[in-house]
PDB file of C-alpha atoms in Angstrom:
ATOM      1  CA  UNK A 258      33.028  -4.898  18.685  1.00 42.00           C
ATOM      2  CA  UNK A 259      30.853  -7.547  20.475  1.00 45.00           C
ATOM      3  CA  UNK A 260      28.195  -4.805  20.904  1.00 42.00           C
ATOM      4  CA  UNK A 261      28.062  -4.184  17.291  1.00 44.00           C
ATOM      5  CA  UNK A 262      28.346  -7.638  15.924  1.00 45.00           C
ATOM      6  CA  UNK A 263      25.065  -8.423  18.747  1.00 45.00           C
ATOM      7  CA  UNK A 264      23.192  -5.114  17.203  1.00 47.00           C
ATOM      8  CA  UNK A 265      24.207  -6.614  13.635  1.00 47.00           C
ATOM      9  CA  UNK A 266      23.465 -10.116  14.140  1.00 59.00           C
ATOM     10  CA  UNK A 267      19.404  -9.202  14.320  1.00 70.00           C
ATOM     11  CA  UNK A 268      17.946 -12.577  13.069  1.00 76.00           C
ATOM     12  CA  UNK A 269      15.127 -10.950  11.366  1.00 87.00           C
ATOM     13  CA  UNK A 270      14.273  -8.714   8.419  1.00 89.00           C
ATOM     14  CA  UNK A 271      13.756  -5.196   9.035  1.00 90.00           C
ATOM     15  CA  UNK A 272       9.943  -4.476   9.553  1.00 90.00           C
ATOM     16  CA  UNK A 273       9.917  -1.726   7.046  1.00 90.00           C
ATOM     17  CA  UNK A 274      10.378  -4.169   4.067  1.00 88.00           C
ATOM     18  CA  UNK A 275       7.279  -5.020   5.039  1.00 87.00           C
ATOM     19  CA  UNK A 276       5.583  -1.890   4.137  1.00 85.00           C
ATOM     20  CA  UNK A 277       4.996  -2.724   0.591  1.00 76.00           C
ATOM     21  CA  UNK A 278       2.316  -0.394  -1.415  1.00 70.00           C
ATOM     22  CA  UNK A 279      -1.007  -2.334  -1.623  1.00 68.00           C
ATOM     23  CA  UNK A 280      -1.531  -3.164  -5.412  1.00 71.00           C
ATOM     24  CA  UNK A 281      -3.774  -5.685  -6.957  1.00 73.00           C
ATOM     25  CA  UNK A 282      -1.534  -6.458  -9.887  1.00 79.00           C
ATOM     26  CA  UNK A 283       1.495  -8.416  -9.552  1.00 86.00           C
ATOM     27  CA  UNK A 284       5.069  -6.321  -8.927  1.00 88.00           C
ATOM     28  CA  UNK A 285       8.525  -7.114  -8.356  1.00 91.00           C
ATOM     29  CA  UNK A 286      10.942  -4.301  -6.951  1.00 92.00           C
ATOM     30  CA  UNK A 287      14.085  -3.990  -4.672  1.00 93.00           C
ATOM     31  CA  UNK A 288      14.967  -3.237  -1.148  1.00 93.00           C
ATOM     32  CA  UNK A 289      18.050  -1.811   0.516  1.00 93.00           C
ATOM     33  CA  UNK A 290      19.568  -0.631   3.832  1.00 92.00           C
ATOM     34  CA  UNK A 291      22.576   1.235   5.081  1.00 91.00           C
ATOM     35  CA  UNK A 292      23.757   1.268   8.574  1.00 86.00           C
ATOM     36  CA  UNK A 293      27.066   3.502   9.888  1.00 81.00           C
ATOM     37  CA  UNK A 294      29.991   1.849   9.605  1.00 76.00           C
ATOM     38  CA  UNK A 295      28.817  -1.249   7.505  1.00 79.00           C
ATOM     39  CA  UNK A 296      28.325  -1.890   4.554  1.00 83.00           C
ATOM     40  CA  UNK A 297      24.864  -1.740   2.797  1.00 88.00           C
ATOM     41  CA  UNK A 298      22.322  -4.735   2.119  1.00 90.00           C
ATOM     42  CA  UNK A 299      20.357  -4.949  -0.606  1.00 92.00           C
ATOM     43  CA  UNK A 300      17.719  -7.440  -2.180  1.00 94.00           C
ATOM     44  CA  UNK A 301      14.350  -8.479  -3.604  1.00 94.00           C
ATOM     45  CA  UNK A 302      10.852  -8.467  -3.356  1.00 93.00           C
ATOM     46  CA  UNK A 303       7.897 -10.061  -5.759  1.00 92.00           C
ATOM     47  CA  UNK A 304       4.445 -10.006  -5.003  1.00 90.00           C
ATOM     48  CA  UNK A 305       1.636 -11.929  -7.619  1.00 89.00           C
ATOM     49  CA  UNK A 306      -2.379 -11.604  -7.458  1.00 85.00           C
ATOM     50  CA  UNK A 307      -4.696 -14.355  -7.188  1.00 84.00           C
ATOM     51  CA  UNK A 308      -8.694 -13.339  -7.427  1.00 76.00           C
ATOM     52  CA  UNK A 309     -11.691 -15.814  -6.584  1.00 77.00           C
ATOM     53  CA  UNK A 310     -14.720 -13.542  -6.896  1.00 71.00           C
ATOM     54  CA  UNK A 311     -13.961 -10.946  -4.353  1.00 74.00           C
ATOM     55  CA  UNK A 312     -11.795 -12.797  -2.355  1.00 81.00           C
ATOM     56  CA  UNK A 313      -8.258 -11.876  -2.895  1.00 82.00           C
ATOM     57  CA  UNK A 314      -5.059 -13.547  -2.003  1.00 89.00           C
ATOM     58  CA  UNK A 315      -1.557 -12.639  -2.565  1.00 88.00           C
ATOM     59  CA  UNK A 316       1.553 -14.172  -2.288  1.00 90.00           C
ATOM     60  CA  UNK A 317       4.665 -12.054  -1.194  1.00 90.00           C
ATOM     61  CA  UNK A 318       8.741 -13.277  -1.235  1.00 92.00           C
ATOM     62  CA  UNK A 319      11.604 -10.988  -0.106  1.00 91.00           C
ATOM     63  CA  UNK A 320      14.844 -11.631  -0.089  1.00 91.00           C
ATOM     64  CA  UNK A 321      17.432  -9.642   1.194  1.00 90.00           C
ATOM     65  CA  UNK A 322      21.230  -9.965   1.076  1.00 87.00           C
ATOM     66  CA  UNK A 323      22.538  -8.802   4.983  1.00 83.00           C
ATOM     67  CA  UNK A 324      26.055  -7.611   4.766  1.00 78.00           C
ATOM     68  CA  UNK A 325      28.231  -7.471   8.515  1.00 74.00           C
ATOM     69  CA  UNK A 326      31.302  -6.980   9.543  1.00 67.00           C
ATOM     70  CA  UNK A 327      32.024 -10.284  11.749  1.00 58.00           C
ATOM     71  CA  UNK A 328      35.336 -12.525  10.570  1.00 55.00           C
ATOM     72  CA  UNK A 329      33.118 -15.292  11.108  1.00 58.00           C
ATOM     73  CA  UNK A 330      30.385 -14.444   8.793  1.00 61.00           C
ATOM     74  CA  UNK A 331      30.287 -11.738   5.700  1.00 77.00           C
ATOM     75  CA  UNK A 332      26.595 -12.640   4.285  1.00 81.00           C
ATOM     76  CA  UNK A 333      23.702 -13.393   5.889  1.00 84.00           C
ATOM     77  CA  UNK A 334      20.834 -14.659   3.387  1.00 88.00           C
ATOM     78  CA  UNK A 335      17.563 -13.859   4.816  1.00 91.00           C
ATOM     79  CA  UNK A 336      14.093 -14.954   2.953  1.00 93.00           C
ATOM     80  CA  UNK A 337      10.740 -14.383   3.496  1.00 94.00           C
ATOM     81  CA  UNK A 338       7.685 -16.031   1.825  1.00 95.00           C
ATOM     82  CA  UNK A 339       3.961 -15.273   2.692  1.00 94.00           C
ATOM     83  CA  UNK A 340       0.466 -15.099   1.651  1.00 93.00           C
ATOM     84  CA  UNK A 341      -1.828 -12.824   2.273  1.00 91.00           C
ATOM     85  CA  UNK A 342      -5.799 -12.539   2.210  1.00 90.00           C
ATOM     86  CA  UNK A 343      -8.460  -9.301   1.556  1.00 85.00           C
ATOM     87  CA  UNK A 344     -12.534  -9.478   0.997  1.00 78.00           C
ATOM     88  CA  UNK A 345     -13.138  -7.193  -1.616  1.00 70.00           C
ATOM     89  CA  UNK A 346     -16.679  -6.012  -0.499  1.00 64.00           C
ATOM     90  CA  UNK A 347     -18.614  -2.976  -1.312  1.00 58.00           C
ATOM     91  CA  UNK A 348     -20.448  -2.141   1.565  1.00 57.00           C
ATOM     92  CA  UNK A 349     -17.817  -1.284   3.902  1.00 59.00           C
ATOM     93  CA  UNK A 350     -15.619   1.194   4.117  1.00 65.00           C
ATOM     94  CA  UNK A 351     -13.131  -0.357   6.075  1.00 72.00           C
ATOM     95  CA  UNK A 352     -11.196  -3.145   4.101  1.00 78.00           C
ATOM     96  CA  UNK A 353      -9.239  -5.927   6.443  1.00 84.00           C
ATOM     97  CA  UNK A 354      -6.489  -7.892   5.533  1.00 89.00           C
ATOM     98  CA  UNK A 355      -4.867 -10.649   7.649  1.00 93.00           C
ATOM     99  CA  UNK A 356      -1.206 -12.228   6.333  1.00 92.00           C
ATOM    100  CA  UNK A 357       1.215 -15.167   7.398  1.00 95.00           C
ATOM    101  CA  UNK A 358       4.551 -15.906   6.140  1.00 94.00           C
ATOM    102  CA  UNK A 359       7.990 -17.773   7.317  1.00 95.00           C
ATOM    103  CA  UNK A 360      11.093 -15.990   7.593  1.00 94.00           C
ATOM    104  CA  UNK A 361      14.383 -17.466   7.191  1.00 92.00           C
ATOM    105  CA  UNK A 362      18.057 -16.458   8.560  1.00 86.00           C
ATOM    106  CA  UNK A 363      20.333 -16.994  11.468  1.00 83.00           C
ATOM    107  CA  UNK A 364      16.264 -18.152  13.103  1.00 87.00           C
ATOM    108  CA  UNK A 365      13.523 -19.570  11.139  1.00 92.00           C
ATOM    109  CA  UNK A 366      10.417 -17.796  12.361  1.00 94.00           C
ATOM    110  CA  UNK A 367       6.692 -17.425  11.721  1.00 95.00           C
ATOM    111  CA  UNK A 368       5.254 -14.062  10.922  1.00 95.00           C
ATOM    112  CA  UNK A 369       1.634 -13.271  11.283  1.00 94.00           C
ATOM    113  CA  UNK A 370      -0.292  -9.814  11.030  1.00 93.00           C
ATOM    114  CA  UNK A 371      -3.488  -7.747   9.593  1.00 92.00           C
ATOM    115  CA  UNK A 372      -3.814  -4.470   7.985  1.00 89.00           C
ATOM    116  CA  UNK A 373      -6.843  -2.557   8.424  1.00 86.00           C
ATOM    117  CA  UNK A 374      -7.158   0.122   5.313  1.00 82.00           C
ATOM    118  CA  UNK A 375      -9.884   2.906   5.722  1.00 78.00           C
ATOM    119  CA  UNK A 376      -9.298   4.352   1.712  1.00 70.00           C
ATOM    120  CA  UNK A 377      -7.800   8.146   1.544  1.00 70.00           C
ATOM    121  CA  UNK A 378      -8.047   8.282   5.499  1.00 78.00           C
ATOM    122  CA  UNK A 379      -6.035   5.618   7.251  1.00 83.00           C
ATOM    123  CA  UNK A 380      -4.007   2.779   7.270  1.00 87.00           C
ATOM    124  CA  UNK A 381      -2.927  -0.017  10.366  1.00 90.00           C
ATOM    125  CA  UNK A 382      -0.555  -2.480   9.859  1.00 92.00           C
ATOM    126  CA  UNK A 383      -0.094  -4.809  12.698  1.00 94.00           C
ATOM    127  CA  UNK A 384       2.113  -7.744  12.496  1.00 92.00           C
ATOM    128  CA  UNK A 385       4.582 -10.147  14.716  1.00 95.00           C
ATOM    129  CA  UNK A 386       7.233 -12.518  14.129  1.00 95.00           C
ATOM    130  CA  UNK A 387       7.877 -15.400  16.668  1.00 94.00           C
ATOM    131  CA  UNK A 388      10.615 -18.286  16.857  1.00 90.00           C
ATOM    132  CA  UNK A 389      13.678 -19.770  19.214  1.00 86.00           C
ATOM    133  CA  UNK A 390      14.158 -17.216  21.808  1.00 89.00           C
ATOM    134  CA  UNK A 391      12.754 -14.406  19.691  1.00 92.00           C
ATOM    135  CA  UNK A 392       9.612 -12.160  19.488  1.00 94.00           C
ATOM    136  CA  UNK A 393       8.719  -8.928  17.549  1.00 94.00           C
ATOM    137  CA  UNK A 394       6.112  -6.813  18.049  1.00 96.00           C
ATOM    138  CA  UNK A 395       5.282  -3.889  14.988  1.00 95.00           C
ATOM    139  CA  UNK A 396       2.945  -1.320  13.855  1.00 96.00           C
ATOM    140  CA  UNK A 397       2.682   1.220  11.670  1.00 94.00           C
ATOM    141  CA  UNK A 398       0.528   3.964  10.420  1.00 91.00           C
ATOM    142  CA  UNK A 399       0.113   4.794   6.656  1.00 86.00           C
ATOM    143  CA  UNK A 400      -1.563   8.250   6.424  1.00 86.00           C
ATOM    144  CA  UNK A 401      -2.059   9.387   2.885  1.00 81.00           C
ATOM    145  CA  UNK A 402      -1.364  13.249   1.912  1.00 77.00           C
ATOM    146  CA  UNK A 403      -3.118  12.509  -1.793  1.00 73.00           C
ATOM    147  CA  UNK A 404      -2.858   9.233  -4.182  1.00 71.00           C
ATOM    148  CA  UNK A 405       0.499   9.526  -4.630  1.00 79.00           C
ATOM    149  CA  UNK A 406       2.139  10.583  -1.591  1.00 87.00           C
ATOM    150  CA  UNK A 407       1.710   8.969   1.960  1.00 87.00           C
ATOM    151  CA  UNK A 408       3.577   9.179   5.495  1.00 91.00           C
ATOM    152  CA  UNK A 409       4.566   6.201   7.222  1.00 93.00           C
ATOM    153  CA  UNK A 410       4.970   6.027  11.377  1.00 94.00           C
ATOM    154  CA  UNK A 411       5.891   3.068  13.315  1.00 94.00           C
ATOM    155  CA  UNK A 412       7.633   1.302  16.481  1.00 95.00           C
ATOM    156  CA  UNK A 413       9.050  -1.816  16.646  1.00 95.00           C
ATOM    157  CA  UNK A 414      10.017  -3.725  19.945  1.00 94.00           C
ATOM    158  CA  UNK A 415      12.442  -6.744  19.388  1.00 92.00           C
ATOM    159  CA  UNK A 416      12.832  -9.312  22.370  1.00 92.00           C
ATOM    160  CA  UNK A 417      15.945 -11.387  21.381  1.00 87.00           C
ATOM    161  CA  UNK A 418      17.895 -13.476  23.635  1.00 82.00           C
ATOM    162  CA  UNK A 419      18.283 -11.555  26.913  1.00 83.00           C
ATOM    163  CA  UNK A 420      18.045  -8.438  24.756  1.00 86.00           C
ATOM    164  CA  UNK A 421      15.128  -6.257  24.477  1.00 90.00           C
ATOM    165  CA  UNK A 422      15.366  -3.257  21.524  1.00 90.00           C
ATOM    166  CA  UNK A 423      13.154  -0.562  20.723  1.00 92.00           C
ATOM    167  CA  UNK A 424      13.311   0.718  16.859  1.00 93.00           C
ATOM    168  CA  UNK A 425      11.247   4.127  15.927  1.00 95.00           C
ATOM    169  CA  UNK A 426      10.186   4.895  12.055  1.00 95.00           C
ATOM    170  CA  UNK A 427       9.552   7.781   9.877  1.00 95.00           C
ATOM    171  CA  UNK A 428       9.404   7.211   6.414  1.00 94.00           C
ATOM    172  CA  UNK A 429       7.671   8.416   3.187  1.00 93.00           C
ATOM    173  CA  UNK A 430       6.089   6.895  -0.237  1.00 91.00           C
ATOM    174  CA  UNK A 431       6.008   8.542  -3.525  1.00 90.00           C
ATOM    175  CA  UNK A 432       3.673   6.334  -6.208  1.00 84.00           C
ATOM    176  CA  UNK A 433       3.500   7.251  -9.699  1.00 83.00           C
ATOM    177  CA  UNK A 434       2.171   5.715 -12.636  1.00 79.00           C
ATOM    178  CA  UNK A 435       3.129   2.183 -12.383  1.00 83.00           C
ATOM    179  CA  UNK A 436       6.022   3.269 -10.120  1.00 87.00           C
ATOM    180  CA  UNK A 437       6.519   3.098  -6.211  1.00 88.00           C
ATOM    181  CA  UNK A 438       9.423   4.218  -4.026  1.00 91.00           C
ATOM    182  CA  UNK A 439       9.667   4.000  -0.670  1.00 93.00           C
ATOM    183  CA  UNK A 440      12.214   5.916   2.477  1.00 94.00           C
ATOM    184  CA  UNK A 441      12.197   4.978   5.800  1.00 95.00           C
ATOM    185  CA  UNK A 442      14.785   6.580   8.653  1.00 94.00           C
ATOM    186  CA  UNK A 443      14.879   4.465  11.666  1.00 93.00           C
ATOM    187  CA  UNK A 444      16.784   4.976  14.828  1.00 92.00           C
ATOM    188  CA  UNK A 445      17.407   1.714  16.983  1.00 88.00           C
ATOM    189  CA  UNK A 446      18.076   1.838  20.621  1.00 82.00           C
ATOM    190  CA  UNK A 447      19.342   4.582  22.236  1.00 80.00           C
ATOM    191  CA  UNK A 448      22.419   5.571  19.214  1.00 79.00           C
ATOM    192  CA  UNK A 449      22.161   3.644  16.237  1.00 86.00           C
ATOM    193  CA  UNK A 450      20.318   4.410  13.095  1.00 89.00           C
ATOM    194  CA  UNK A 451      19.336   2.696   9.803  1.00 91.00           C
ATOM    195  CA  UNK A 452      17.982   3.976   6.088  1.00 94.00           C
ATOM    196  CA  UNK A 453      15.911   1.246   5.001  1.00 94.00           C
ATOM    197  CA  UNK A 454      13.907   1.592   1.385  1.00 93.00           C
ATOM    198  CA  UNK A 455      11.749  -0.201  -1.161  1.00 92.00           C
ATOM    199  CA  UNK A 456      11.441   0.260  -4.747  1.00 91.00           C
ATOM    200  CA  UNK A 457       8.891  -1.368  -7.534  1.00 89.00           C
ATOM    201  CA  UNK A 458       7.032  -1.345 -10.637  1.00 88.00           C
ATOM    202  CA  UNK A 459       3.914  -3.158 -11.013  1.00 83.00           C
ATOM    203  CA  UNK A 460       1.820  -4.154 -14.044  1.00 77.00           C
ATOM    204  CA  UNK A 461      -1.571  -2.924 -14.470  1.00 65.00           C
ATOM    205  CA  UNK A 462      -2.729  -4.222 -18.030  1.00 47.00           C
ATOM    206  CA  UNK A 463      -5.714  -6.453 -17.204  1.00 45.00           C
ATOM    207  CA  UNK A 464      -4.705  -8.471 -20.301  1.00 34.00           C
ATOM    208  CA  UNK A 465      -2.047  -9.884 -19.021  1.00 36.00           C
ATOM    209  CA  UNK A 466      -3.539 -10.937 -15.286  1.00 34.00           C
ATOM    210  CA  UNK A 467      -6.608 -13.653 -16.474  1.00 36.00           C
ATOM    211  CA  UNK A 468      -7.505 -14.074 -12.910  1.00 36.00           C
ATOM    212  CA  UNK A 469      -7.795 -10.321 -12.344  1.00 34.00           C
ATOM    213  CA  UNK A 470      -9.790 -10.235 -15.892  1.00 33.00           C
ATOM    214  CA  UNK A 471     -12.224 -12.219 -14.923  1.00 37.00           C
ATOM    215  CA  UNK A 472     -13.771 -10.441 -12.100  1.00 38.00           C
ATOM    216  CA  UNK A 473     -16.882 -11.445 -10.719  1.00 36.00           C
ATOM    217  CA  UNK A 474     -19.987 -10.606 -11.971  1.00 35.00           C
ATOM    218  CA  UNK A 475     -22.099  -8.165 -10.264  1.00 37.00           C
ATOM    219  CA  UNK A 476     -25.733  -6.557 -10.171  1.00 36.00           C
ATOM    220  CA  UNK A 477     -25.397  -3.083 -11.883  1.00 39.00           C
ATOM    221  CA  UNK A 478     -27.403  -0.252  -9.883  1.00 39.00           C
ATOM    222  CA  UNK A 479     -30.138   1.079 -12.782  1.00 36.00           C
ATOM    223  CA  UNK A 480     -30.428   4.757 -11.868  1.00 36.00           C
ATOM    224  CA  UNK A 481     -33.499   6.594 -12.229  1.00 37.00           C
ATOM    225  CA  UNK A 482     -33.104  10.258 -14.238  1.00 38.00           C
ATOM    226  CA  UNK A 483     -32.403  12.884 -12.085  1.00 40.00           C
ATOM    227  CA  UNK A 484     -34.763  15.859 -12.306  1.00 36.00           C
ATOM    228  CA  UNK A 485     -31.668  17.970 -11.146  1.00 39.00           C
ATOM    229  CA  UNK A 486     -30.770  20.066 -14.485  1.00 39.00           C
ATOM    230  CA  UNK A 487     -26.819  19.680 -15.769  1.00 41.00           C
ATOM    231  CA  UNK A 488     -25.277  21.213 -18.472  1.00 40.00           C
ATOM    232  CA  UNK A 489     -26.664  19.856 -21.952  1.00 41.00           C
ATOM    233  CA  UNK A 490     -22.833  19.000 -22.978  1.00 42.00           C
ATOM    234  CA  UNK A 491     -22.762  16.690 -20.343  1.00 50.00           C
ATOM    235  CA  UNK A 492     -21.071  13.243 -21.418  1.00 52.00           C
ATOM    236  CA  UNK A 493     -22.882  11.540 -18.960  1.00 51.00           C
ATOM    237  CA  UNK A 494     -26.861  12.252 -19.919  1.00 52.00           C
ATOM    238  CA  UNK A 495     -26.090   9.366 -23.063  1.00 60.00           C
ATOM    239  CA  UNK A 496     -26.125   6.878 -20.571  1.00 63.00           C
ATOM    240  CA  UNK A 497     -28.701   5.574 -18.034  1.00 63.00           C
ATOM    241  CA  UNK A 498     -26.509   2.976 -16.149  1.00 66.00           C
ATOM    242  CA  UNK A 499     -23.681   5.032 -14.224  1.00 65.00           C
ATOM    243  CA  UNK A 500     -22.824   1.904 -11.651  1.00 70.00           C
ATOM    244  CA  UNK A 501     -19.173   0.278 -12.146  1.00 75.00           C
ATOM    245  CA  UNK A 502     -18.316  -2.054 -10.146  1.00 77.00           C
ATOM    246  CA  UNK A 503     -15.132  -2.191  -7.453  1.00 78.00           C
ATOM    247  CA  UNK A 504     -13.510  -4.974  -9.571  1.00 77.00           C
ATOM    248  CA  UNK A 505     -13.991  -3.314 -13.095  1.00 78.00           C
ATOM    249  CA  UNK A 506     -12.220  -0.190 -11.448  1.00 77.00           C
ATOM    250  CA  UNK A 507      -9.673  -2.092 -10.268  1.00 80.00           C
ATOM    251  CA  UNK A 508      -9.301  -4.549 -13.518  1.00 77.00           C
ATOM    252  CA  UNK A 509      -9.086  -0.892 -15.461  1.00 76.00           C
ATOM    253  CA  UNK A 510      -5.965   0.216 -13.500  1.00 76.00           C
ATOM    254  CA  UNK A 511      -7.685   2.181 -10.638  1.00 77.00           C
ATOM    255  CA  UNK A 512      -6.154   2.224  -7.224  1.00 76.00           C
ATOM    256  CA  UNK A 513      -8.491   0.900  -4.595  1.00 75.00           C
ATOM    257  CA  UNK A 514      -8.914   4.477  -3.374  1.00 72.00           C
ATOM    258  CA  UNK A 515     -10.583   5.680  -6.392  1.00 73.00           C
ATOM    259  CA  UNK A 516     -12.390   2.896  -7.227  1.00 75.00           C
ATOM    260  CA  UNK A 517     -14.110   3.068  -4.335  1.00 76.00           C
ATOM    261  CA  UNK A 518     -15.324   6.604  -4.558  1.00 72.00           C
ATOM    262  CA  UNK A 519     -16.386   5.982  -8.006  1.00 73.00           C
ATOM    263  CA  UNK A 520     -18.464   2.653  -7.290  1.00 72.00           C
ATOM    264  CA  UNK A 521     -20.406   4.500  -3.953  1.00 69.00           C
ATOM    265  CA  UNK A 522     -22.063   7.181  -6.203  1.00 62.00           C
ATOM    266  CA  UNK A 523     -25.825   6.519  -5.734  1.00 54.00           C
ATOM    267  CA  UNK A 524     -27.042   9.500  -7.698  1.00 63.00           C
ATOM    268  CA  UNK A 525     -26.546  11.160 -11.457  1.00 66.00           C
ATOM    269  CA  UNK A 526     -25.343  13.973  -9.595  1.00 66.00           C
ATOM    270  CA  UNK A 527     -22.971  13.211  -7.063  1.00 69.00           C
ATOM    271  CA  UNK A 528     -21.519  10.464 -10.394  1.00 71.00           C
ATOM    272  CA  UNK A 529     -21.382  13.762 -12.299  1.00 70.00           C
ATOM    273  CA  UNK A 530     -19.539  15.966  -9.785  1.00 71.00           C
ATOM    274  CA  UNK A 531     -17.225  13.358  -8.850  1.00 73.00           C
ATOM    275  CA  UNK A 532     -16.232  12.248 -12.693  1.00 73.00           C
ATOM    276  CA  UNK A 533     -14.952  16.151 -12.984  1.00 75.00           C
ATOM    277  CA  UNK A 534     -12.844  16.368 -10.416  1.00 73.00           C
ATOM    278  CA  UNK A 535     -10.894  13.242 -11.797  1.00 77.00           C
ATOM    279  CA  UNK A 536      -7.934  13.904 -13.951  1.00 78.00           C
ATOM    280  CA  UNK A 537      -8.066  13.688 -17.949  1.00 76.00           C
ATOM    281  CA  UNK A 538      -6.607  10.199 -18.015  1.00 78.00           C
ATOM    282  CA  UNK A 539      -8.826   8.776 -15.331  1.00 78.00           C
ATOM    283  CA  UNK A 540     -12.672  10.418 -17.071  1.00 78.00           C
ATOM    284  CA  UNK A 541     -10.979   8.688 -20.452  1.00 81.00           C
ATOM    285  CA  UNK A 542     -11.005   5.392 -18.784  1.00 80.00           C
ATOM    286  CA  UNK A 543     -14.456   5.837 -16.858  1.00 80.00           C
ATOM    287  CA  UNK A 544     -15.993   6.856 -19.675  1.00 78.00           C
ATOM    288  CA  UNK A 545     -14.782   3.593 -21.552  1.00 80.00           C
ATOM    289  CA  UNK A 546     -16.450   1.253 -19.290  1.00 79.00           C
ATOM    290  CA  UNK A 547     -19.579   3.111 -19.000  1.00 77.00           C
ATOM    291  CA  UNK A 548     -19.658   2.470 -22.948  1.00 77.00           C
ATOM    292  CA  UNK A 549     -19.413  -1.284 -22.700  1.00 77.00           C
ATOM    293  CA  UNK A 550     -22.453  -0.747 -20.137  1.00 72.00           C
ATOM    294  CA  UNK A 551     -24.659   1.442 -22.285  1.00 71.00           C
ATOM    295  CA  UNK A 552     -24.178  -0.112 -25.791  1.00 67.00           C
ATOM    296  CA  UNK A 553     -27.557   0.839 -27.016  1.00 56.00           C
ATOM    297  CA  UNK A 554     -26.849   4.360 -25.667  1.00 47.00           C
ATOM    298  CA  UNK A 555     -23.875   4.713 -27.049  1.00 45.00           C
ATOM    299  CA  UNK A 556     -25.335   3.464 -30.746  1.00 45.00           C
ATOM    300  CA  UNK A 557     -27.425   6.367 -30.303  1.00 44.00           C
TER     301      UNK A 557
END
């Protein structure tokens, strides 16, 4: 029993709850975990959007409600509250992000991290939590299949007390629509496992996010006509300017993924070849923006 209750007494929040899909939109969503032999936890997790220019910062609070077996203690309420910062730049393909938070539980600590995102390649996420007599190391890899499914890989070393603890990760993310869900199987030490999850929604009408809105303003790339012949039905030949800018994409409901793609065409062509191979939904909304860009074009 004293084994257990030491393996259940973990100060800290699982790292996996930490593995929130990136969104620039604010969401809200749930968490849970189930353990052998005790009963599950469950709890919370809102995250809301602040944009200056392309600087963005989000703040991020969890809560989760830790149920033990102990005749001492039935509940544990842990909370977490943090803030987190990305450059929104389009020049780079690589797009950092560095986050710091406080955790509280049975040990207030300080969490700190980064996340290094490479879009439709890779994904790092490196963080650490530090307080009385406790550190925690964690990383993970997110390595996306397409835009709506991803693989998640991590390790986790906890030193606590006089205890040191290895944890080992696999997990898996389904997005769709608004919609995100989250599975993660862990296996602590050398015989216990864990099912950890996350679940959310989040809210991609720009009118409802002013700060998001009102995106910066940026130079739009003029292009000159392509010589290059294309088919004469060709929606794009109406209009002369094809650049859209990162934050339009974004402020339109475009995952940072695809708005990246879409913003790094230089030429009529590659803008051309690329806008077909998007779904129906996503050439509707393209197509919308380059209107508002090409008004006399579109009068036309």
């Amino acid at each position: 029993m004293n084994a257990e209750k030491d393996t259940t007494l973990r100060p800290d929040l699982d790292p996996t709850f930490f593995l929130v899909p990136r969104s620039t939109n604010l969401s809200l969503g749930g968490l849970f975990e189930t353990r052998k032999k005790f009963p599950p936890s469950y709890g919370m997790w809102l995250e809301l959007p602040l944009r200056n220019g392309r600087h963005f910062w989000k703040t991020f609070f969890l809560y989760e409600n830790h149920r033990i077996l102990s005749e001492e203690i039935s509940v544990i309420h842990r909370t977490h509250a943090g803030i987190r910062y990305s450059f929104l730049s389009e020049e780079t393909f690589l797009f950092p992000s560095v986050f710091v938070g406080w955790e509280r539980g049975l040990k207030d600590l300080i969490v700190f991290g980064i996340h290094l995102e490479i879009p439709k390649r890779q994904s790092i996420h490196l963080f650490g939590k530090t307080g009385e007599n406790f550190r925690n190391v964690s990383f993970f890899l997110h390595s996306p299949f397409d835009q709506d499914l991803r693989l998640f890989l991590g390790v986790s070393r906890t030193w606590y007390d006089s205890h040191t603890e290895d944890q080992f990760t696999l997990g898996i993310g389904i997005s769709w629509e608004k919609f995100s869900f989250s599975f993660f199987g862990n296996r602590i030490g050398e015989e216990e496992t864990s099912l950890t999850g996350n679940f959310g929604v989040s809210n991609n009408r720009k009118d409802e996010f002013e700060n998001i809105s009102n995106s910066i303003a940026t130079p739009e790339k003029v292009l000159s006509k392509d010589t290059t012949p294309y088919p004469n039905s060709s929606p794009t030949r109406r209009y002369t300017t094809l650049f859209i800018s990162i934050q339009e994409l974004l402020s339109a409901g475009f995952p940072l993924s695809s708005a990246l793609k879409i913003s790094q065409k230089s030429s009529q062509k590659e803008f051309f070849q690329f806008l077909n191979s998007l779904p129906k939904k996503e050439q509707t909304k393209v197509f919308a923006l380059l209107k508002k860009k090409n008004p006399i074009s579109r009068k036309k």
